[in-house]
Coordinates of C-alpha atoms and ligand atoms in Angstrom, one line a residue:
X1 CA 6.2 -5.0 15.6
X2 CA 8.5 -5.9 12.8
X3 CA 11.9 -4.7 13.1
X4 CA 13.6 -6.8 10.7
X5 CA 16.7 -5.3 9.8
X6 CA 16.5 -2.9 6.5
X7 CA 18.5 -3.2 3.6
X8 CA 21.0 -0.4 3.7
X9 CA 22.0 -0.3 0.3
X10 CA 22.3 3.3 -0.4
X11 CA 21.0 4.5 -3.9
X12 CA 21.8 8.0 -5.0
X13 CA 19.2 10.7 -5.8
X14 CA 18.9 14.3 -5.9
X15 CA 18.0 14.7 -2.4
X16 CA 20.6 12.3 -0.8
X17 CA 23.0 14.6 -2.9
X18 CA 21.9 17.7 -1.4
X19 CA 21.9 16.3 1.9
X20 CA 25.5 15.1 1.4
X21 CA 26.6 18.5 0.3
X22 CA 25.3 20.4 3.5
X23 CA 26.7 17.8 5.5
X24 CA 29.7 18.6 3.7
X25 CA 29.6 22.3 3.9
X26 CA 28.9 22.0 7.8
X27 CA 25.3 23.2 7.7
X28 CA 24.2 20.6 9.7
X29 CA 25.7 18.3 12.3
X30 CA 22.3 15.7 11.9
X31 CA 20.0 15.4 9.6
X32 CA 16.3 15.4 10.8
X33 CA 13.3 14.3 8.5
X34 CA 9.8 13.3 9.0
X35 CA 7.1 11.6 7.5
X36 CA 3.7 13.5 7.9
X37 CA 0.7 11.8 7.3
X38 CA -2.6 13.4 7.8
X39 CA -4.6 10.4 9.6
X40 CA -7.6 10.3 7.5
X41 CA -7.1 6.9 5.8
X42 CA -4.6 4.1 5.7
X43 CA -1.6 4.4 3.9
X44 CA -0.8 3.2 0.4
X45 CA 2.1 2.4 -1.9
X46 CA 2.6 6.0 -2.6
X47 CA 3.4 6.8 1.3
X48 CA 5.4 3.7 1.2
X49 CA 8.0 5.6 -1.0
X50 CA 8.0 8.6 1.3
X51 CA 8.3 6.4 4.3
X52 CA 11.4 4.7 2.6
X53 CA 12.9 7.9 1.7
X54 CA 12.3 9.9 5.0
X55 CA 13.4 6.9 7.2
X56 CA 16.0 5.7 5.0
X57 CA 17.8 9.0 4.9
X58 CA 17.9 9.1 8.7
X59 CA 19.6 5.5 8.7
X60 CA 22.0 6.4 6.0
X61 CA 23.1 10.0 7.4
X62 CA 23.8 10.8 11.0
X63 CA 20.2 11.8 11.9
X64 CA 16.7 10.7 13.0
X65 CA 13.3 10.7 11.2
X66 CA 10.1 11.6 13.2
X67 CA 6.8 10.4 12.4
X68 CA 4.5 13.3 12.6
X69 CA 0.8 13.1 12.3
X70 CA -0.7 16.4 10.8
X71 CA -4.1 16.1 12.6
X72 CA -5.5 19.5 11.8
X73 CA -8.7 18.4 10.5
X74 CA -10.6 16.7 13.0
X75 CA -13.7 16.0 10.6
X76 CA -11.9 13.4 8.8
X77 CA -9.3 12.1 11.2
X78 CA -9.9 9.1 13.4
X79 CA -7.8 7.1 15.6
X80 CA -8.4 4.0 13.8
X81 CA -6.1 5.7 11.3
X82 CA -3.6 6.6 13.5
X83 CA -3.1 3.2 15.0
X84 CA -3.2 1.9 11.7
X85 CA -0.3 4.4 10.3
X86 CA 1.9 3.5 13.2
X87 CA 1.4 -0.3 12.6
X88 CA 2.1 0.1 8.8
X89 CA 5.6 2.0 9.3
X90 CA 6.6 -0.8 11.7
X91 CA 5.5 -3.4 9.5
X92 CA 7.3 -2.0 6.4
X93 CA 10.9 -2.0 8.8
X94 CA 11.1 1.4 10.4
X95 CA 11.1 2.8 13.8
X96 CA 10.7 6.5 14.6
X97 CA 11.8 5.5 18.5
X98 CA 10.9 8.6 20.6
X99 CA 10.2 10.7 18.0
X100 CA 6.3 10.9 17.7
X101 CA 4.7 13.9 17.3
X102 CA 1.3 15.5 16.4
X103 CA 0.5 18.9 14.7
X104 CA -2.2 19.2 17.4
X105 CA 0.8 19.2 20.1
X106 CA 1.7 22.8 18.5
X107 CA -1.8 24.2 18.5
X108 CA -1.2 26.6 21.4
X109 CA 1.9 27.8 19.8
X110 CA 0.4 28.2 16.3
X111 CA -2.4 30.0 17.9
X112 CA 0.1 32.6 19.6
X113 CA 1.8 33.1 16.2
X114 CA -1.5 33.8 14.8
X115 CA -2.0 36.2 17.3
X116 CA 1.6 37.5 16.7
X117 CA 0.9 38.1 12.8
X118 CA -2.5 40.1 13.5
X119 CA -0.3 42.2 15.7
X120 CA 2.5 42.3 13.1
X121 CA -0.8 43.7 10.6
X122 CA -0.1 40.5 8.8
X123 CA -3.2 39.0 9.5
X124 CA -7.0 39.7 9.6
X125 CA -10.2 37.8 10.4
X126 CA -12.6 37.7 6.8
X127 CA -16.1 37.5 7.5
X128 CA -16.7 36.5 3.6
X129 CA -18.3 33.0 2.8
X130 CA -16.4 30.4 1.6
X131 CA -17.5 31.1 -1.7
X132 CA -17.0 34.9 -1.7
X133 CA -13.2 34.0 -0.6
X134 CA -13.1 31.4 -3.6
X135 CA -14.4 33.8 -6.4
X136 CA -12.4 36.7 -4.9
X137 CA -9.1 34.9 -5.3
X138 CA -8.7 35.7 -9.2
X139 CA -7.4 33.4 -11.5
X140 CA -4.0 32.6 -12.8
X141 CA -4.3 35.4 -15.5
X142 CA -6.5 37.7 -13.1
X143 CA -5.5 39.2 -9.8
X144 CA -7.7 38.6 -6.8
X145 CA -10.0 41.3 -4.9
X146 CA -9.2 42.4 -1.6
X147 CA -11.7 41.6 0.5
X148 CA -13.8 44.4 2.4
X149 CA -12.9 43.1 6.0
X150 CA -9.0 43.3 4.9
X151 CA -8.7 46.7 6.6
X152 CA -9.7 46.1 9.9
X153 CA -7.7 47.2 12.9
X154 CA -5.1 45.0 14.8
X155 CA -7.5 45.4 17.6
X156 CA -11.2 44.6 16.0
X157 CA -8.9 41.5 14.4
X158 CA -7.5 40.3 17.7
X159 CA -11.0 40.6 19.1
X160 CA -12.5 38.7 16.5
X161 CA -10.2 36.0 16.5
X162 CA -10.3 35.5 20.3
X163 CA -14.0 35.1 19.8
X164 CA -13.2 32.4 17.3
X165 CA -11.4 30.7 19.4
X166 CA -13.7 30.9 22.3
X167 CA -16.5 29.1 20.2
X168 CA -18.8 32.2 19.9
X169 CA -19.5 31.6 15.9
X170 CA -20.9 29.1 14.1
X171 CA -18.8 26.9 11.5
X172 CA -18.1 29.0 8.4
X173 CA -18.9 32.3 10.0
X174 CA -15.4 33.8 9.7
X175 CA -11.9 32.9 8.8
X176 CA -8.3 34.2 9.8
X177 CA -6.4 35.1 6.9
X178 CA -2.9 36.0 6.2
X179 CA -2.5 39.6 4.5
X180 CA 0.0 39.1 1.8
X181 CA -0.9 40.3 -1.7
X182 CA -4.4 39.4 -3.6
X183 CA -2.5 40.3 -7.1
X184 CA 0.8 37.9 -6.4
X185 CA 1.4 36.1 -9.3
X186 CA 1.3 32.9 -6.8
X187 CA -2.1 32.1 -5.9
X188 CA -1.2 30.4 -2.5
X189 CA -0.1 34.1 -1.4
X190 CA -3.3 35.7 -1.7
X191 CA -4.0 36.0 1.6
X192 CA -4.6 32.2 2.3
X193 CA -6.4 31.0 5.3
X194 CA -5.0 30.3 8.4
X195 CA -7.8 29.6 10.6
X196 CA -11.2 28.2 10.3
X197 CA -14.0 27.7 12.6
X198 CA -14.9 24.2 13.2
X199 CA -17.0 23.1 16.1
X200 CA -15.4 19.2 15.9
X201 CA -14.3 16.9 18.3
X202 CA -10.6 16.1 17.8
X203 CA -9.1 12.5 18.2
X204 CA -6.4 14.2 20.7
X205 CA -7.6 17.7 21.6
X206 CA -11.0 16.6 22.2
X207 CA -13.8 19.9 22.3
X208 CA -10.8 22.2 23.5
X209 CA -10.8 24.0 20.0
X210 CA -13.6 25.6 18.0
X211 CA -10.9 26.6 15.4
X212 CA -8.3 24.6 13.7
X213 CA -5.2 26.0 11.5
X214 CA -5.1 25.3 7.8
X215 CA -2.9 22.6 6.5
X216 CA -0.4 25.4 4.7
X217 CA -0.6 27.4 8.0
X218 CA 0.3 24.4 10.3
X219 CA 2.7 22.0 8.2
X220 CA 6.1 24.6 7.8
X221 CA 5.8 25.7 11.4
X222 CA 5.6 22.2 12.8
X223 CA 8.6 21.3 10.9
X224 CA 10.6 24.6 12.3
X225 CA 9.5 23.6 15.9
X226 CA 10.9 20.1 15.2
X227 CA 14.0 21.5 13.9
X228 CA 13.5 19.2 10.7
X229 CA 16.5 20.1 8.3
X230 CA 14.9 18.6 5.1
X231 CA 11.3 18.9 4.5
X232 CA 10.5 16.4 1.8
X233 CA 7.2 16.4 0.1
X234 CA 5.5 15.9 -3.1
X235 CA 5.6 17.9 -6.2
X236 CA 2.1 19.5 -6.1
X237 CA 3.5 21.7 -2.8
X238 CA 6.4 23.3 -5.1
X239 CA 4.0 26.5 -5.3
X240 CA 3.2 26.3 -1.5
X241 CA 6.8 26.8 -0.8
X242 CA 6.9 30.6 -1.0
X243 CA 4.0 30.9 1.6
X244 CA 6.0 28.3 3.7
X245 CA 9.0 30.6 3.5
X246 CA 6.8 33.7 4.3
X247 CA 5.7 32.1 7.3
X248 CA 9.3 31.4 8.4
X249 CA 10.4 34.9 8.1
X250 CA 7.8 36.4 9.7
X251 CA 7.3 33.9 13.0
X252 CA 9.9 33.5 15.6
X253 CA 10.3 29.7 14.7
X254 CA 13.0 28.0 16.1
X255 CA 14.6 26.5 13.0
X256 CA 14.4 27.3 9.2
X257 CA 13.4 23.7 7.6
X258 CA 13.9 24.0 3.7
X259 CA 11.5 22.3 1.8
X260 CA 12.5 19.8 -1.3
X261 CA 9.9 18.6 -3.7
X262 CA 9.9 14.7 -5.5
X263 CA 7.6 13.3 -7.6
X264 CA 4.5 11.2 -6.6
X265 CA 4.2 7.5 -7.0
X266 CA 1.9 6.6 -9.6
X267 CA 1.0 3.1 -10.7
X268 CA -0.8 1.6 -13.5
X269 CA -4.0 0.0 -12.9
X270 CA -4.3 1.8 -9.8
X271 CA -5.3 5.0 -7.9
X272 CA -3.3 6.6 -4.7
X273 CA -5.7 8.7 -3.9
X274 CA -7.0 8.8 -0.2
X275 CA -10.2 10.3 -1.4
X276 CA -10.7 7.6 -3.5
X277 CA -9.4 4.7 -1.5
X278 CA -11.9 6.0 1.2
X279 CA -14.7 5.7 -1.3
X280 CA -14.2 2.5 -2.4
X281 CA -14.2 1.2 1.3
X282 CA -17.7 3.2 1.9
X283 CA -19.4 2.3 -1.0
X284 CA -18.4 -1.3 -0.3
X285 CA -16.5 -2.0 -3.8
X286 CA -13.8 -3.8 -1.3
X287 CA -14.2 -5.6 1.8
X288 CA -12.3 -2.9 3.6
X289 CA -8.9 -0.9 3.9
X290 CA -7.1 -4.1 4.1
X291 CA -9.0 -5.7 1.5
X292 CA -6.2 -7.7 -0.5
X293 CA -7.1 -5.8 -4.0
X294 CA -6.3 -2.3 -2.3
X295 CA -3.0 -0.6 -2.8
X296 CA -2.7 0.3 0.8
X297 CA -0.2 -1.2 3.2
X298 CA -2.5 -2.9 5.1
X299 CA -4.0 -4.7 2.1
X300 CA -0.6 -5.7 0.5
X301 CA 0.1 -7.1 4.1
X302 CA -2.8 -9.4 4.0
X303 CA -2.6 -10.4 0.4
X304 CA 1.2 -11.7 1.5
X305 CA 3.3 -9.1 0.1
X306 CA 6.8 -9.1 1.9
X307 CA 7.7 -5.7 3.2
X308 CA 11.2 -6.4 1.5
X309 CA 9.5 -6.4 -1.6
X310 CA 8.0 -3.2 -1.0
X311 CA 11.3 -1.7 0.3
X312 CA 12.9 -3.3 -2.7
X313 CA 10.2 -1.7 -5.2
X314 CA 10.3 2.1 -3.6
X315 CA 14.5 1.7 -4.0
X316 CA 14.2 0.8 -7.5
X317 CA 12.1 3.4 -9.0
X318 CA 13.9 5.7 -7.1
X319 CA 13.4 9.7 -6.4
X320 CA 12.6 11.9 -9.3
X321 CA 11.8 15.3 -9.7
X322 CA 9.5 14.7 -12.7
X323 CA 6.1 12.9 -12.1
X324 CA 5.6 9.7 -14.2
X325 CA 3.5 6.3 -14.0
X326 CA 5.2 3.2 -12.8
X327 CA 4.2 -0.2 -14.4
X328 CA 2.6 -2.2 -11.9
X329 CA 4.5 -5.1 -13.4
X330 CA 7.7 -3.5 -11.8
X331 CA 5.9 -4.0 -8.4
X332 CA 4.5 -7.5 -9.1
X333 CA 8.3 -8.5 -10.4
X334 CA 9.5 -7.2 -6.9
X335 CA 7.1 -9.3 -5.0
X336 CA 7.6 -12.5 -7.1
X337 CA 11.6 -12.3 -6.9
X338 CA 11.3 -11.8 -3.0
X339 CA 8.5 -15.0 -2.4
X340 CA 10.6 -17.1 -5.1
X341 CA 13.5 -16.8 -2.8
X342 CA 11.4 -17.0 0.5
X343 CA 8.5 -18.9 0.1
X344 CA 8.4 -22.6 1.0
X345 CA 6.5 -24.7 -1.9
X346 CA 3.6 -26.7 -1.4
X347 CA 0.8 -28.4 -3.6
X348 CA -2.8 -27.0 -3.8
X349 CA -5.5 -28.2 -6.6
X350 CA -7.7 -25.2 -7.3
X351 CA -9.9 -26.8 -9.1
X352 CA -10.2 -30.4 -8.6
X353 CA -10.7 -33.3 -10.9
X354 CA -10.9 -36.8 -9.2
X355 CA -8.5 -39.6 -10.3
X356 CA -8.5 -43.1 -9.6
X357 CA -5.5 -45.4 -10.2
X358 CA -7.1 -48.3 -11.2
X359 CA -4.1 -50.7 -10.7
X360 CA -2.7 -49.2 -7.4
X361 CA -4.1 -51.5 -4.5
X362 CA -7.3 -50.4 -2.8
X363 CA -6.7 -49.5 0.9
X364 CA -2.7 -48.9 0.0
X365 CA -1.1 -45.7 0.6
X366 CA 2.7 -44.7 0.7
X367 CA 4.4 -41.7 1.8
X368 CA 6.6 -39.8 -0.8
X369 CA 9.1 -36.9 -0.1
X370 CA 8.6 -33.6 -1.3
X371 CA 10.8 -30.4 -1.1
X372 CA 10.2 -27.5 0.6
X373 CA 12.2 -24.9 -1.3
X374 CA 14.5 -26.0 -4.5
X375 CA 17.4 -23.6 -4.1
X376 CA 17.3 -23.9 -0.1
X377 CA 18.2 -27.4 1.3
X378 CA 17.8 -26.2 5.1
X379 CA 14.2 -25.5 4.2
X380 CA 14.0 -29.4 4.5
X381 CA 11.6 -31.8 3.1
X382 CA 8.1 -33.2 3.7
X383 CA 5.9 -36.2 3.2
X384 CA 2.7 -36.5 0.8
X385 CA 0.7 -39.5 0.9
X386 CA 0.3 -41.5 -2.3
X387 CA -2.7 -43.5 -3.0
X388 CA -5.5 -45.0 -5.2
X389 CA -7.6 -41.8 -5.4
X390 CA -6.0 -38.6 -6.0
X391 CA -7.1 -35.0 -7.2
X392 CA -5.5 -33.3 -10.2
X393 CA -6.2 -29.6 -11.5
X394 CA -9.4 -29.6 -14.2
X395 CA -7.3 -27.5 -16.5
X396 CA -4.3 -30.2 -16.8
X397 CA -6.8 -32.7 -18.5
X398 CA -8.4 -32.1 -22.1
X399 CA -10.5 -35.2 -23.7
X400 CA -9.6 -33.8 -26.9
X401 CA -6.4 -31.7 -26.6
X402 CA -5.3 -29.4 -29.3
X403 CA -1.9 -30.6 -30.5
X404 CA 0.7 -28.9 -28.4
X405 CA -1.4 -30.0 -25.0
X406 CA 1.2 -32.2 -23.3
X407 CA -0.7 -32.6 -20.0
X408 CA -3.3 -35.1 -19.2
X409 CA -5.6 -36.7 -22.1
X410 CA -6.8 -40.3 -23.0
X411 CA -3.8 -42.6 -23.8
X412 CA -1.5 -39.8 -22.9
X413 CA 1.6 -40.4 -20.0
X414 CA 2.5 -37.8 -17.5
X415 CA 4.6 -37.4 -14.2
X416 CA 2.7 -36.7 -11.0
X417 CA 5.5 -34.5 -8.8
X418 CA 7.3 -36.5 -6.6
X419 CA 5.4 -39.7 -7.5
X420 CA 4.9 -41.5 -10.6
X421 CA 4.2 -41.8 -14.1
X422 CA 0.5 -42.2 -14.7
X423 CA -1.5 -42.7 -17.9
X424 CA -5.3 -42.1 -18.5
X425 CA -7.2 -44.8 -19.7
X426 CA -10.9 -43.8 -19.4
X427 CA -13.1 -40.6 -18.5
X428 CA -16.3 -40.9 -16.5
X429 CA -19.2 -38.3 -17.3
X430 CA -22.1 -36.9 -15.8
X431 CA -25.6 -36.7 -17.5
X432 CA -24.7 -33.3 -18.7
X433 CA -21.5 -34.7 -20.4
X434 CA -19.0 -33.3 -18.3
X435 CA -16.1 -35.0 -17.1
X436 CA -16.2 -35.7 -13.3
X437 CA -13.5 -38.6 -13.1
X438 CA -10.4 -40.1 -14.5
X439 CA -9.3 -43.3 -14.5
X440 CA -5.4 -43.9 -14.9
X441 CA -2.9 -46.8 -14.4
X442 CA 0.6 -45.9 -12.9
X443 CA 3.6 -47.5 -13.3
X444 CA 5.5 -48.8 -10.2
X445 CA 8.8 -48.8 -11.6
X446 CA 8.8 -44.7 -12.2
X447 CA 8.6 -44.2 -8.2
X448 CA 10.2 -40.5 -7.8
X449 CA 9.5 -39.5 -11.2
X450 CA 12.1 -41.2 -13.6
X451 CA 11.5 -44.0 -15.8
X452 CA 14.1 -46.5 -15.7
X453 CA 13.8 -47.3 -19.5
X454 CA 14.8 -43.9 -20.0
X455 CA 11.3 -43.0 -21.6
X456 CA 10.4 -39.2 -21.1
X457 CA 7.2 -37.3 -20.6
X458 CA 6.3 -33.9 -21.6
X459 CA 4.3 -32.6 -18.3
X460 CA 5.1 -32.6 -14.8
X461 CA 1.8 -32.0 -12.8
X462 CA 0.8 -31.6 -9.3
X463 CA -1.6 -33.4 -7.6
X464 CA -2.9 -34.2 -3.8
X465 CA -4.3 -37.2 -2.2
X466 CA -8.1 -37.4 -2.0
X467 CA -8.0 -38.8 1.5
X468 CA -5.8 -36.6 3.2
X469 CA -5.8 -33.7 1.6
X470 CA -8.2 -30.7 2.9
X471 CA -11.0 -28.5 1.3
X472 CA -10.2 -24.9 1.0
X473 CA -11.5 -22.0 -0.4
X474 CA -8.9 -20.0 -2.6
X475 CA -9.4 -16.2 -3.5
X476 CA -7.4 -15.3 -6.8
X477 CA -7.0 -11.5 -7.4
X478 CA -6.8 -9.3 -10.2
X479 CA -6.2 -5.8 -10.9
X480 CA -9.0 -3.9 -8.9
X481 CA -9.2 -1.6 -11.9
X482 CA -9.7 -2.8 -15.5
X483 CA -8.2 0.4 -17.2
X484 CA -4.7 1.0 -17.1
X485 CA -5.1 4.9 -16.1
X486 CA -8.2 4.8 -14.2
X487 CA -10.1 8.3 -13.8
X488 CA -10.0 9.2 -10.3
X489 CA -13.2 11.5 -10.8
X490 CA -15.5 8.4 -12.1
X491 CA -13.4 5.7 -11.1
X492 CA -16.6 3.2 -10.2
X493 CA -16.8 2.9 -14.1
X494 CA -13.5 1.6 -14.2
X495 CA -13.7 -0.9 -11.9
X496 CA -12.5 -4.4 -13.1
X497 CA -15.9 -6.7 -12.7
X498 CA -13.4 -9.8 -12.1
X499 CA -11.1 -8.6 -9.7
X500 CA -11.9 -11.5 -7.2
X501 CA -12.5 -15.2 -8.4
X502 CA -13.7 -17.5 -5.3
X503 CA -12.4 -21.0 -5.8
X504 CA -14.7 -22.5 -3.1
X505 CA -13.8 -26.0 -3.9
X506 CA -9.9 -26.0 -3.9
X507 CA -8.1 -28.5 -1.7
X508 CA -4.8 -28.1 -0.1
X509 CA -2.0 -30.2 1.4
X510 CA -2.9 -31.2 5.0
X511 CA 0.4 -29.5 6.1
X512 CA -0.9 -26.3 4.7
X513 CA -4.4 -26.2 6.3
X514 CA -3.0 -27.6 9.7
X515 CA -0.2 -24.5 9.8
X516 CA -1.7 -21.3 11.3
X517 CA 1.5 -19.6 9.6
X518 CA 0.8 -16.4 7.7
X519 CA 3.8 -16.8 5.9
X520 CA 3.3 -17.0 2.3
X521 CA 3.8 -20.2 0.3
X522 CA 4.0 -21.3 -3.5
X523 CA 1.5 -23.3 -4.4
X524 CA 3.7 -25.3 -7.3
X525 CA 2.6 -24.2 -10.7
X526 CA 0.1 -21.8 -9.2
X527 CA 1.6 -18.8 -7.8
X528 CA 1.9 -17.6 -4.3
X529 CA -0.5 -17.6 -1.5
X530 CA -1.2 -16.8 1.9
X531 CA -3.5 -17.9 4.7
X532 CA -6.4 -15.4 5.3
X533 CA -7.7 -14.0 8.4
X534 CA -11.1 -15.0 7.2
X535 CA -10.0 -18.8 7.6
X536 CA -12.5 -21.0 9.7
X537 CA -11.6 -24.2 11.6
X538 CA -13.8 -25.9 9.2
X539 CA -12.0 -24.3 6.3
X540 CA -8.9 -22.6 5.7
X541 CA -8.9 -19.5 3.1
X542 CA -5.8 -18.5 0.9
X543 CA -5.6 -15.6 -0.9
X544 CA -3.2 -15.5 -4.0
X545 CA -0.6 -12.8 -3.6
X546 CA 0.5 -13.1 -7.0
X547 CA 0.6 -15.7 -9.6
X548 CA 4.2 -17.1 -11.1
X549 CA 4.0 -16.0 -14.6
X550 CA 6.2 -13.2 -15.1
X551 CA 5.1 -10.9 -18.3
X552 CA 6.9 -7.9 -17.1
X553 CA 10.3 -9.5 -16.8
X554 CA 9.6 -10.7 -20.7
X555 CA 8.7 -7.1 -21.7
X556 CA 12.0 -5.7 -20.2
X557 CA 14.0 -8.4 -21.9
X558 CA 12.5 -7.8 -24.9
X559 CA 13.3 -3.9 -24.3
Ligands
ATP1 P1 -4.1 12.0 -0.8 O1 -3.5 12.9 -1.7 O2 -4.1 10.7 -1.5 O3 -4.6 12.1 0.1 P2 -1.9 12.7 0.6 O4 -0.5 13.2 -0.2 O5 -2.7 14.1 1.1 O6 -2.3 11.5 0.0 P3 -0.6 12.6 3.7 O7 -1.2 11.9 5.0 O8 -0.6 14.2 3.3 O9 -1.5 12.0 2.6 O10 0.7 12.2 2.9 C1 1.9 12.0 3.9 C2 3.2 11.8 3.1 O11 3.3 11.1 2.2 C3 3.3 13.4 2.7 O12 4.6 13.8 2.9 C4 3.0 12.9 1.0 O13 3.5 13.9 0.2 C5 4.0 11.5 0.9 N1 2.6 10.8 -0.4 C6 1.4 10.7 -0.3 N2 1.3 10.4 -1.5 C7 2.6 10.1 -2.1 C8 2.7 9.1 -3.3 N3 1.7 8.7 -4.3 N4 4.0 9.4 -3.8 C9 4.7 9.9 -2.7 N5 4.4 10.4 -1.4 C10 3.1 10.2 -0.9
MG2 MG1 -1.9 15.6 2.3

């Protein structure tokens, strides 16, 4: 479990301002926040924003942050999700200590409180169908209609509710509703459902319950039970606040949390909805929740995104009260910045083209020194073997180059990184006329990459020795969606058909293949890559975390 220290640079935002003011006024001695995921899927980068905010606040102010699973809907919830959520929060660098809770821990108390609402004439059992309840709710402009069952006596309601609990009725036969006001301007106050019948196995309470509380009924009371002082959620719950406050007012809760709403994180080229992410997995559009193209924490971890880059990203986007869409380039920028600082440099050839150095003696090799990190001498150096047969990148050669192509072409001289100047002297083609091998000469006087006579070359290229480099599969990822604002209701149409490119003939340095490290590396001139769990003994697999080119920074600079 990762517990690396989290940057404590404190940004200011309206929530932190409120908390500071509450502390200054002595409203609280200790700030208690919580991150309340529903365990019905894996966490995504939007959740990372909420995690960093809630856990961050608990680190910056005297206080604590709870991890609470809002596990009120057993039909969609699974232990796998509970486990993955815990792993992901830890990986992001946050820890709830002993403050791990489940809404299901409170099912007994929530039930007692529901009976109390019935006894106080504030809740009733409704026999209408789901459809009838929906249509009698009214609209934004029309009031709802009272249910014909709204006038039931307390005794009848109690009896029916207890029999719902005892499992006497089938799914959907009845619900418990709050008795508030069917003509309230706020639709959330039009007799919302508190309990529904659901004969379903729950990951934690098993078959004990045949009724389950609604999210709206459970959420605020769970906060109150835990003594949450600042209950932070996203804007879509703003209209639910009057309902949460109604429960808090009517029930003998041990504390009165206050809810604050902030903007959701939205990203271009990305959908952050668990419904969509679940469907992507179920329909096989991706290889799983941790597919490196997924915006999930697990996907990003597998892709080699460092947790520090995610923390920096959510710090930069800040916390606002108005929804907006963040350019995914900003996330990529943060990933690149972090990896540029931390990733060791290596060489890999994604699409190899063989090169024979004709004037290099057959059977001879030599060890050259390569730098592991240009800005960090403590990262040290490593040896790479130069010899007569090498590989370069196919894209680094053109037989008939246009004017501004400075890399290898017949008669042109370039530098091979850490090695020598080489010049192309011949081209070998197959039957189809494709270039399959190059003939070159090298200048032994240019060892290390500089000519004693001061002559210059315009290109420095990466390369690998043919004999000791290792075959590898390299996976290059592009945006999962081709549309900058994909349509959540018809997302399949917006999928990018080229989101995964597999390069199965790639080659990497021997040192890269031998290491089992899951630390991302920079493959020089290509980007940042990380070893994937699909690697086999016979063939390592590397995923591209991100390319080197930073179009976002250029756009920012342009203004
Ligand atoms: P979805 O709507 O995709 O199902 P959710 O909001 O229902 O996601 P939860 O598990 O209920 O998922 O979310 C846990 C917490 O994370 C909530 O407090 C929620 O407000 C917050 N959260 C979810 N998505 C985002 C987002 N895109 N940006 C910021 N916070 C988010
Ligand atoms: Mg939710």
